[in-house]
PDB file of C-alpha atoms and ligand atoms in Angstrom:
ATOM      1  CA  MET O   1      -2.085  -8.062 -19.981  1.00 77.00           C
ATOM      2  CA  ARG O   2      -3.112  -5.352 -17.516  1.00 93.00           C
ATOM      3  CA  LYS O   3      -6.718  -5.007 -16.422  1.00 92.00           C
ATOM      4  CA  THR O   4      -8.432  -1.679 -16.833  1.00 97.00           C
ATOM      5  CA  ILE O   5      -9.606  -0.626 -13.387  1.00 98.00           C
ATOM      6  CA  ILE O   6     -12.516   1.772 -12.963  1.00 98.00           C
ATOM      7  CA  ALA O   7     -12.196   2.710  -9.318  1.00 98.00           C
ATOM      8  CA  GLY O   8     -14.701   4.856  -7.435  1.00 98.00           C
ATOM      9  CA  ASN O   9     -13.175   6.681  -4.483  1.00 98.00           C
ATOM     10  CA  TRP O  10     -16.258   7.720  -2.561  1.00 98.00           C
ATOM     11  CA  LYS O  11     -14.292   9.650   0.071  1.00 98.00           C
ATOM     12  CA  MET O  12     -16.603  10.690   2.970  1.00 98.00           C
ATOM     13  CA  ASN O  13     -19.803  10.331   0.947  1.00 98.00           C
ATOM     14  CA  LYS O  14     -22.803   7.972   1.077  1.00 98.00           C
ATOM     15  CA  ASP O  15     -24.497   6.500   4.134  1.00 98.00           C
ATOM     16  CA  ALA O  16     -25.615   2.900   4.690  1.00 98.00           C
ATOM     17  CA  SER O  17     -28.729   2.975   2.522  1.00 98.00           C
ATOM     18  CA  GLU O  18     -27.056   4.946  -0.272  1.00 98.00           C
ATOM     19  CA  THR O  19     -24.185   2.463  -0.315  1.00 98.00           C
ATOM     20  CA  GLU O  20     -26.639  -0.408  -0.437  1.00 98.00           C
ATOM     21  CA  GLU O  21     -28.666   1.157  -3.244  1.00 98.00           C
ATOM     22  CA  PHE O  22     -25.555   1.797  -5.357  1.00 98.00           C
ATOM     23  CA  CYS O  23     -24.239  -1.736  -4.866  1.00 98.00           C
ATOM     24  CA  VAL O  24     -27.573  -3.339  -5.754  1.00 98.00           C
ATOM     25  CA  GLU O  25     -27.675  -1.278  -8.972  1.00 98.00           C
ATOM     26  CA  LEU O  26     -24.053  -2.135  -9.748  1.00 98.00           C
ATOM     27  CA  GLY O  27     -24.838  -5.817  -9.196  1.00 97.00           C
ATOM     28  CA  LEU O  28     -27.723  -5.591 -11.681  1.00 97.00           C
ATOM     29  CA  TYR O  29     -25.442  -3.888 -14.219  1.00 97.00           C
ATOM     30  CA  LEU O  30     -22.770  -6.560 -13.781  1.00 95.00           C
ATOM     31  CA  GLY O  31     -25.358  -9.268 -14.295  1.00 91.00           C
ATOM     32  CA  ARG O  32     -25.982  -7.830 -17.769  1.00 90.00           C
ATOM     33  CA  HIS O  33     -22.461  -6.701 -18.746  1.00 86.00           C
ATOM     34  CA  ASN O  34     -19.358  -8.640 -18.101  1.00 82.00           C
ATOM     35  CA  GLU O  35     -15.897  -8.026 -19.496  1.00 93.00           C
ATOM     36  CA  ASP O  36     -12.956  -9.781 -17.866  1.00 92.00           C
ATOM     37  CA  ARG O  37     -10.511  -7.078 -18.855  1.00 95.00           C
ATOM     38  CA  VAL O  38     -12.345  -4.347 -16.915  1.00 97.00           C
ATOM     39  CA  LEU O  39     -12.473  -4.403 -13.125  1.00 97.00           C
ATOM     40  CA  PRO O  40     -15.054  -2.189 -11.395  1.00 98.00           C
ATOM     41  CA  LEU O  41     -13.894  -1.198  -7.922  1.00 98.00           C
ATOM     42  CA  ILE O  42     -15.588   0.915  -5.267  1.00 98.00           C
ATOM     43  CA  ALA O  43     -14.104   2.363  -2.101  1.00 98.00           C
ATOM     44  CA  PRO O  44     -16.916   3.170   0.380  1.00 98.00           C
ATOM     45  CA  GLY O  45     -16.359   4.428   3.928  1.00 98.00           C
ATOM     46  CA  PHE O  46     -15.113   1.924   6.542  1.00 98.00           C
ATOM     47  CA  PRO O  47     -18.517   1.257   8.173  1.00 98.00           C
ATOM     48  CA  PHE O  48     -20.063   0.251   4.859  1.00 98.00           C
ATOM     49  CA  LEU O  49     -17.416  -2.126   3.518  1.00 98.00           C
ATOM     50  CA  THR O  50     -19.074  -5.293   4.818  1.00 98.00           C
ATOM     51  CA  ARG O  51     -22.443  -4.488   3.288  1.00 98.00           C
ATOM     52  CA  ALA O  52     -20.849  -3.601  -0.058  1.00 98.00           C
ATOM     53  CA  LEU O  53     -18.925  -6.881  -0.010  1.00 98.00           C
ATOM     54  CA  GLU O  54     -22.080  -8.848   0.821  1.00 98.00           C
ATOM     55  CA  ILE O  55     -24.091  -7.320  -2.007  1.00 98.00           C
ATOM     56  CA  LEU O  56     -21.288  -7.674  -4.564  1.00 97.00           C
ATOM     57  CA  SER O  57     -20.297 -11.150  -3.424  1.00 96.00           C
ATOM     58  CA  GLY O  58     -19.730 -13.489  -6.375  1.00 95.00           C
ATOM     59  CA  LEU O  59     -19.766 -10.613  -8.861  1.00 96.00           C
ATOM     60  CA  PRO O  60     -16.726  -9.448 -10.834  1.00 95.00           C
ATOM     61  CA  ALA O  61     -16.195  -6.278  -8.791  1.00 97.00           C
ATOM     62  CA  ALA O  62     -13.722  -5.300  -6.080  1.00 98.00           C
ATOM     63  CA  VAL O  63     -14.225  -3.396  -2.856  1.00 98.00           C
ATOM     64  CA  ALA O  64     -11.440  -1.265  -1.406  1.00 98.00           C
ATOM     65  CA  ALA O  65     -10.824   0.664   1.786  1.00 98.00           C
ATOM     66  CA  GLN O  66      -9.709   4.274   1.521  1.00 98.00           C
ATOM     67  CA  ASP O  67      -6.925   4.012   4.093  1.00 98.00           C
ATOM     68  CA  VAL O  68      -5.256   1.607   6.527  1.00 98.00           C
ATOM     69  CA  SER O  69      -3.106   1.813   9.629  1.00 98.00           C
ATOM     70  CA  SER O  70       0.666   1.738   9.277  1.00 98.00           C
ATOM     71  CA  HIS O  71       0.685  -0.559  12.326  1.00 98.00           C
ATOM     72  CA  ALA O  72      -0.077  -4.279  12.361  1.00 98.00           C
ATOM     73  CA  ALA O  73      -2.337  -4.402  15.456  1.00 98.00           C
ATOM     74  CA  GLY O  74      -2.696  -3.121  19.006  1.00 97.00           C
ATOM     75  CA  ALA O  75      -3.404   0.068  20.920  1.00 98.00           C
ATOM     76  CA  TYR O  76      -4.099   2.499  18.065  1.00 98.00           C
ATOM     77  CA  THR O  77      -7.566   3.883  18.771  1.00 98.00           C
ATOM     78  CA  GLY O  78      -9.520   4.692  15.648  1.00 97.00           C
ATOM     79  CA  GLU O  79      -7.174   2.859  13.314  1.00 97.00           C
ATOM     80  CA  VAL O  80      -8.003  -0.145  11.129  1.00 98.00           C
ATOM     81  CA  ALA O  81      -5.312  -2.737  10.367  1.00 98.00           C
ATOM     82  CA  ALA O  82      -4.618  -4.457   7.065  1.00 98.00           C
ATOM     83  CA  ASP O  83      -5.322  -7.882   8.591  1.00 98.00           C
ATOM     84  CA  GLN O  84      -8.711  -6.643   9.805  1.00 98.00           C
ATOM     85  CA  LEU O  85      -9.552  -5.496   6.270  1.00 98.00           C
ATOM     86  CA  ARG O  86      -8.329  -8.799   4.892  1.00 98.00           C
ATOM     87  CA  SER O  87     -10.590 -10.673   7.301  1.00 97.00           C
ATOM     88  CA  LEU O  88     -13.606  -8.968   5.693  1.00 96.00           C
ATOM     89  CA  GLY O  89     -12.597 -10.335   2.295  1.00 95.00           C
ATOM     90  CA  LEU O  90     -11.421  -7.004   0.921  1.00 96.00           C
ATOM     91  CA  SER O  91      -8.941  -7.040  -1.962  1.00 97.00           C
ATOM     92  CA  HIS O  92      -7.652  -3.471  -2.356  1.00 98.00           C
ATOM     93  CA  CYS O  93      -6.890  -0.359  -0.301  1.00 98.00           C
ATOM     94  CA  ILE O  94      -6.040   3.197  -1.343  1.00 98.00           C
ATOM     95  CA  VAL O  95      -2.950   4.681   0.340  1.00 98.00           C
ATOM     96  CA  GLY O  96      -1.285   8.072   0.111  1.00 98.00           C
ATOM     97  CA  HIS O  97      -4.241   9.943  -1.333  1.00 98.00           C
ATOM     98  CA  SER O  98      -3.356  13.637  -1.595  1.00 96.00           C
ATOM     99  CA  GLU O  99      -6.159  14.501   0.854  1.00 97.00           C
ATOM    100  CA  ARG O 100      -4.433  12.297   3.450  1.00 97.00           C
ATOM    101  CA  ARG O 101      -1.050  13.788   2.599  1.00 96.00           C
ATOM    102  CA  GLN O 102      -2.511  17.297   2.891  1.00 95.00           C
ATOM    103  CA  TYR O 103      -4.949  17.084   5.821  1.00 96.00           C
ATOM    104  CA  HIS O 104      -3.212  14.391   7.854  1.00 96.00           C
ATOM    105  CA  SER O 105       0.401  15.250   6.976  1.00 96.00           C
ATOM    106  CA  GLU O 106       1.099  11.760   5.687  1.00 97.00           C
ATOM    107  CA  THR O 107       4.647  11.298   4.522  1.00 98.00           C
ATOM    108  CA  ASP O 108       6.041   8.902   1.936  1.00 98.00           C
ATOM    109  CA  ALA O 109       7.614   6.914   4.791  1.00 97.00           C
ATOM    110  CA  GLU O 110       4.213   6.437   6.426  1.00 98.00           C
ATOM    111  CA  ILE O 111       2.606   5.535   3.102  1.00 98.00           C
ATOM    112  CA  ARG O 112       5.369   3.007   2.540  1.00 98.00           C
ATOM    113  CA  ALA O 113       4.682   1.493   5.987  1.00 98.00           C
ATOM    114  CA  LYS O 114       0.984   1.193   5.048  1.00 98.00           C
ATOM    115  CA  LEU O 115       1.893  -0.358   1.704  1.00 98.00           C
ATOM    116  CA  LEU O 116       4.033  -2.947   3.476  1.00 98.00           C
ATOM    117  CA  GLN O 117       1.243  -3.792   5.934  1.00 98.00           C
ATOM    118  CA  LEU O 118      -1.168  -4.310   3.047  1.00 98.00           C
ATOM    119  CA  LYS O 119       1.311  -6.431   1.116  1.00 97.00           C
ATOM    120  CA  LYS O 120       1.950  -8.588   4.152  1.00 97.00           C
ATOM    121  CA  SER O 121      -1.801  -9.153   4.515  1.00 98.00           C
ATOM    122  CA  GLY O 122      -2.222  -9.974   0.834  1.00 97.00           C
ATOM    123  CA  LEU O 123      -4.164  -6.827  -0.050  1.00 98.00           C
ATOM    124  CA  ILE O 124      -3.406  -4.749  -3.125  1.00 98.00           C
ATOM    125  CA  PRO O 125      -2.404  -1.164  -2.302  1.00 98.00           C
ATOM    126  CA  ILE O 126      -3.446   1.592  -4.697  1.00 98.00           C
ATOM    127  CA  VAL O 127      -0.568   3.996  -4.126  1.00 98.00           C
ATOM    128  CA  CYS O 128      -1.351   7.625  -4.998  1.00 98.00           C
ATOM    129  CA  VAL O 129       1.227  10.124  -6.183  1.00 98.00           C
ATOM    130  CA  GLY O 130       0.894  13.554  -7.800  1.00 98.00           C
ATOM    131  CA  GLU O 131       2.158  17.100  -7.880  1.00 97.00           C
ATOM    132  CA  SER O 132       0.518  20.344  -6.726  1.00 95.00           C
ATOM    133  CA  LEU O 133      -0.275  23.227  -9.066  1.00 93.00           C
ATOM    134  CA  ALA O 134       2.729  25.234  -7.818  1.00 94.00           C
ATOM    135  CA  GLN O 135       5.027  22.277  -8.382  1.00 95.00           C
ATOM    136  CA  ARG O 136       3.718  21.801 -11.935  1.00 94.00           C
ATOM    137  CA  GLU O 137       4.084  25.508 -12.669  1.00 92.00           C
ATOM    138  CA  ASN O 138       7.662  25.388 -11.383  1.00 95.00           C
ATOM    139  CA  GLY O 139       8.461  22.516 -13.738  1.00 96.00           C
ATOM    140  CA  GLU O 140       8.902  20.106 -10.816  1.00 97.00           C
ATOM    141  CA  THR O 141       6.302  17.490 -11.781  1.00 97.00           C
ATOM    142  CA  GLU O 142       8.719  14.702 -12.702  1.00 98.00           C
ATOM    143  CA  GLN O 143      10.983  15.310  -9.729  1.00 98.00           C
ATOM    144  CA  VAL O 144       8.068  15.401  -7.253  1.00 98.00           C
ATOM    145  CA  VAL O 145       6.306  12.322  -8.623  1.00 98.00           C
ATOM    146  CA  LEU O 146       9.500  10.270  -8.782  1.00 98.00           C
ATOM    147  CA  ALA O 147      10.502  11.334  -5.264  1.00 98.00           C
ATOM    148  CA  GLN O 148       7.087  10.093  -4.070  1.00 98.00           C
ATOM    149  CA  MET O 149       7.546   6.833  -5.984  1.00 98.00           C
ATOM    150  CA  SER O 150      11.012   6.295  -4.474  1.00 98.00           C
ATOM    151  CA  GLY O 151       9.796   7.170  -0.991  1.00 98.00           C
ATOM    152  CA  CYS O 152       6.774   4.863  -1.182  1.00 98.00           C
ATOM    153  CA  PHE O 153       8.546   1.931  -2.855  1.00 97.00           C
ATOM    154  CA  GLU O 154      11.916   2.129  -1.084  1.00 94.00           C
ATOM    155  CA  GLN O 155      13.056  -1.441  -0.470  1.00 91.00           C
ATOM    156  CA  VAL O 156       9.642  -2.780  -1.426  1.00 97.00           C
ATOM    157  CA  ASP O 157      10.107  -5.994  -3.387  1.00 96.00           C
ATOM    158  CA  LEU O 158       7.505  -7.012  -5.928  1.00 97.00           C
ATOM    159  CA  GLU O 159       7.083 -10.513  -7.264  1.00 96.00           C
ATOM    160  CA  THR O 160       4.636 -10.181 -10.145  1.00 96.00           C
ATOM    161  CA  GLY O 161       3.567  -6.547 -10.457  1.00 96.00           C
ATOM    162  CA  ARG O 162      -0.049  -7.563  -9.898  1.00 96.00           C
ATOM    163  CA  GLU O 163       0.241  -7.056  -6.141  1.00 96.00           C
ATOM    164  CA  VAL O 164       0.245  -3.270  -6.404  1.00 98.00           C
ATOM    165  CA  VAL O 165      -1.533  -0.494  -8.326  1.00 98.00           C
ATOM    166  CA  VAL O 166      -0.258   3.068  -8.789  1.00 98.00           C
ATOM    167  CA  ALA O 167      -2.547   6.083  -9.188  1.00 98.00           C
ATOM    168  CA  TYR O 168      -1.265   9.325 -10.663  1.00 98.00           C
ATOM    169  CA  GLU O 169      -3.459  12.114  -9.344  1.00 97.00           C
ATOM    170  CA  PRO O 170      -2.275  15.662  -9.999  1.00 97.00           C
ATOM    171  CA  VAL O 171      -3.499  17.556  -6.925  1.00 95.00           C
ATOM    172  CA  TRP O 172      -4.617  20.529  -9.047  1.00 93.00           C
ATOM    173  CA  ALA O 173      -7.024  18.282 -10.955  1.00 93.00           C
ATOM    174  CA  ILE O 174      -8.731  16.673  -7.956  1.00 91.00           C
ATOM    175  CA  GLY O 175     -12.277  17.884  -7.433  1.00 88.00           C
ATOM    176  CA  THR O 176     -11.546  21.051  -9.418  1.00 88.00           C
ATOM    177  CA  GLY O 177     -13.094  20.109 -12.750  1.00 85.00           C
ATOM    178  CA  LYS O 178      -9.643  20.627 -14.332  1.00 84.00           C
ATOM    179  CA  THR O 179      -8.549  17.333 -15.847  1.00 84.00           C
ATOM    180  CA  ALA O 180      -5.025  16.873 -17.067  1.00 88.00           C
ATOM    181  CA  THR O 181      -5.182  16.489 -20.835  1.00 94.00           C
ATOM    182  CA  ALA O 182      -4.704  12.942 -22.044  1.00 96.00           C
ATOM    183  CA  GLU O 183      -1.219  13.962 -23.257  1.00 96.00           C
ATOM    184  CA  GLN O 184      -0.258  15.563 -19.918  1.00 95.00           C
ATOM    185  CA  ALA O 185      -1.443  12.481 -18.060  1.00 97.00           C
ATOM    186  CA  GLN O 186       0.275  10.052 -20.455  1.00 98.00           C
ATOM    187  CA  GLU O 187       3.544  11.969 -20.114  1.00 98.00           C
ATOM    188  CA  VAL O 188       3.611  11.411 -16.349  1.00 98.00           C
ATOM    189  CA  HIS O 189       2.296   7.833 -16.628  1.00 98.00           C
ATOM    190  CA  GLY O 190       5.162   7.148 -19.059  1.00 98.00           C
ATOM    191  CA  ILE O 191       7.646   8.588 -16.554  1.00 98.00           C
ATOM    192  CA  ILE O 192       6.196   6.408 -13.788  1.00 98.00           C
ATOM    193  CA  ARG O 193       6.279   3.305 -16.023  1.00 98.00           C
ATOM    194  CA  ASP O 194       9.951   4.012 -16.899  1.00 98.00           C
ATOM    195  CA  TRP O 195      10.794   4.386 -13.223  1.00 98.00           C
ATOM    196  CA  LEU O 196       9.062   1.059 -12.466  1.00 98.00           C
ATOM    197  CA  LEU O 197      10.930  -0.529 -15.341  1.00 98.00           C
ATOM    198  CA  GLN O 198      14.314   0.632 -14.023  1.00 97.00           C
ATOM    199  CA  ARG O 199      13.387  -0.445 -10.515  1.00 97.00           C
ATOM    200  CA  TYR O 200      11.632  -3.780 -11.143  1.00 98.00           C
ATOM    201  CA  GLY O 201      12.371  -4.780 -14.740  1.00 97.00           C
ATOM    202  CA  ALA O 202      10.146  -4.907 -17.788  1.00 97.00           C
ATOM    203  CA  ASP O 203       7.962  -7.882 -16.851  1.00 97.00           C
ATOM    204  CA  ILE O 204       6.878  -6.541 -13.468  1.00 97.00           C
ATOM    205  CA  ALA O 205       6.611  -2.912 -14.678  1.00 97.00           C
ATOM    206  CA  GLY O 206       4.472  -4.102 -17.593  1.00 97.00           C
ATOM    207  CA  ARG O 207       1.971  -5.736 -15.240  1.00 97.00           C
ATOM    208  CA  ILE O 208       1.444  -2.784 -12.876  1.00 98.00           C
ATOM    209  CA  SER O 209      -1.776  -0.900 -13.567  1.00 98.00           C
ATOM    210  CA  ILE O 210      -1.310   2.868 -13.413  1.00 98.00           C
ATOM    211  CA  LEU O 211      -4.604   4.722 -12.909  1.00 98.00           C
ATOM    212  CA  TYR O 212      -5.223   8.382 -13.609  1.00 97.00           C
ATOM    213  CA  GLY O 213      -7.262  10.436 -11.147  1.00 97.00           C
ATOM    214  CA  GLY O 214      -8.436  14.044 -11.133  1.00 95.00           C
ATOM    215  CA  SER O 215     -11.849  15.163 -12.433  1.00 93.00           C
ATOM    216  CA  VAL O 216     -12.364  12.022 -14.523  1.00 96.00           C
ATOM    217  CA  LYS O 217     -15.936  11.826 -15.813  1.00 96.00           C
ATOM    218  CA  PRO O 218     -17.871   9.977 -18.508  1.00 97.00           C
ATOM    219  CA  GLY O 219     -16.983  12.653 -21.073  1.00 96.00           C
ATOM    220  CA  ASN O 220     -13.200  12.492 -20.740  1.00 96.00           C
ATOM    221  CA  LEU O 221     -12.472   8.895 -19.765  1.00 97.00           C
ATOM    222  CA  ALA O 222     -12.228   7.398 -23.273  1.00 97.00           C
ATOM    223  CA  GLU O 223      -9.432   9.714 -24.359  1.00 97.00           C
ATOM    224  CA  LEU O 224      -7.493   9.012 -21.175  1.00 97.00           C
ATOM    225  CA  LEU O 225      -7.900   5.237 -21.502  1.00 98.00           C
ATOM    226  CA  GLN O 226      -6.663   5.303 -25.067  1.00 97.00           C
ATOM    227  CA  GLN O 227      -3.201   6.333 -23.828  1.00 97.00           C
ATOM    228  CA  PRO O 228      -0.730   3.445 -23.692  1.00 96.00           C
ATOM    229  CA  ASP O 229       0.188   3.814 -20.016  1.00 98.00           C
ATOM    230  CA  ILE O 230      -3.209   4.767 -18.572  1.00 98.00           C
ATOM    231  CA  ASP O 231      -4.820   1.619 -17.235  1.00 98.00           C
ATOM    232  CA  GLY O 232      -7.935   3.023 -15.617  1.00 98.00           C
ATOM    233  CA  GLY O 233      -9.256   5.807 -13.454  1.00 98.00           C
ATOM    234  CA  LEU O 234      -9.425   6.626  -9.767  1.00 98.00           C
ATOM    235  CA  ILE O 235     -12.599   8.643  -9.773  1.00 98.00           C
ATOM    236  CA  GLY O 236     -14.073  10.754  -6.992  1.00 97.00           C
ATOM    237  CA  GLY O 237     -17.080  12.975  -7.735  1.00 97.00           C
ATOM    238  CA  ALA O 238     -18.205  11.228 -10.918  1.00 97.00           C
ATOM    239  CA  SER O 239     -18.182   7.804  -9.263  1.00 98.00           C
ATOM    240  CA  LEU O 240     -20.985   8.696  -6.853  1.00 98.00           C
ATOM    241  CA  GLN O 241     -23.845   8.449  -9.330  1.00 98.00           C
ATOM    242  CA  ILE O 242     -24.508   4.904 -10.468  1.00 98.00           C
ATOM    243  CA  ALA O 243     -25.470   6.063 -13.974  1.00 98.00           C
ATOM    244  CA  ASP O 244     -22.127   7.855 -14.416  1.00 98.00           C
ATOM    245  CA  PHE O 245     -20.198   4.961 -12.932  1.00 98.00           C
ATOM    246  CA  CYS O 246     -21.877   2.493 -15.309  1.00 98.00           C
ATOM    247  CA  ALA O 247     -21.325   4.872 -18.236  1.00 98.00           C
ATOM    248  CA  MET O 248     -17.604   4.863 -17.377  1.00 98.00           C
ATOM    249  CA  LEU O 249     -17.600   1.060 -17.192  1.00 98.00           C
ATOM    250  CA  ASP O 250     -19.233   0.989 -20.635  1.00 97.00           C
ATOM    251  CA  THR O 251     -16.514   3.318 -21.951  1.00 97.00           C
ATOM    252  CA  ALA O 252     -13.769   1.138 -20.508  1.00 97.00           C
ATOM    253  CA  VAL O 253     -15.304  -1.957 -22.115  1.00 96.00           C
ATOM    254  CA  GLN O 254     -15.505  -0.179 -25.467  1.00 96.00           C
ATOM    255  CA  VAL O 255     -11.873   0.946 -25.231  1.00 97.00           C
ATOM    256  CA  VAL O 256     -10.516  -2.511 -24.322  1.00 95.00           C
ATOM    257  CA  ARG O 257     -12.540  -4.029 -27.147  1.00 94.00           C
ATOM    258  CA  GLY O 258     -11.142  -1.416 -29.528  1.00 92.00           C
ATOM    259  CA  ASP O 259     -14.589  -0.098 -30.325  1.00 72.00           C
ATOM    260  CA  SER O 260     -14.055   3.101 -32.274  1.00 49.00           C
ATOM    261  CA  GLU O 261     -17.381   4.743 -31.540  1.00 49.00           C
ATOM    262  CA  CYS O 262     -16.508   5.463 -27.886  1.00 45.00           C
TER     263      CYS O 262
HETATM  264  P1  LIG G 301     -12.238  13.697  -8.400  1.00 69.44           P
HETATM  265  O1  LIG G 301     -11.373  12.934  -7.264  1.00 69.44           O
HETATM  266  O2  LIG G 301     -12.538  12.664  -9.462  1.00 69.44           O
HETATM  267  O3  LIG G 301     -13.458  14.182  -7.703  1.00 69.44           O
HETATM  268  O4  LIG G 301     -11.374  14.779  -8.940  1.00 69.44           O
HETATM  269  C1  LIG G 301     -10.403  11.990  -7.595  1.00 69.44           C
HETATM  270  C2  LIG G 301      -9.733  11.476  -6.354  1.00 69.44           C
HETATM  271  O5  LIG G 301      -9.506  12.269  -5.433  1.00 69.44           O
HETATM  272  O6  LIG G 301      -9.400  10.280  -6.246  1.00 69.44           O
END
């Protein structure tokens, strides 16, 4: 059974006190609502990871970094290594976000190197893939997404499928208010699942959570989560307000419990 992951990618938002305030509120929410099949995850900026971990300690929530170095250790000023993140008690890390691909020219090879560092340190990478608007309009979505999958997972062995998460984030839907329809998203999630199945076999492919990202908000999450291959959301803008984040957790709980009123 795959967990539904509601992941907040805060990007370069929230300072120390805002992070603290959000985490305290989230802790209070989790004290009242608890559903094993839904994992809340937040990805604050590097300086605030420790505080978030402290506040959420002992609660059923995960804290992720937004990036990691492709190197193990050493003279790489400004970089943070997977082992350093692990030493904080972190469990997840986003890699290959389209903003990193676009503004920092990250390649699939570099993302793969980051993925391998995280795996070696026992952290779970959330590997982002997704096509641009021009690529979608040219009918290249499948080709682009599968090329990214191959590039990121080349010679990466998986043992259970639980040691990695994939996020499909069409670039044209990120921060634009344009969400892929549930059908458009499911189509690509199905393609990714098939690729994982060919590459790793049914058991492992069946355990890998594939998140959708791109203008997810409380109003459109339920429909997305009802798709068979959509196992959660990687949410930017709408994850910044605690009320919206908790509303999305409520939705996820309702969907996993098969509650029809959501
Ligand atoms: P958005 O961002 O929800 O603001 O579109 C998603 C993401 O970039 O992960």
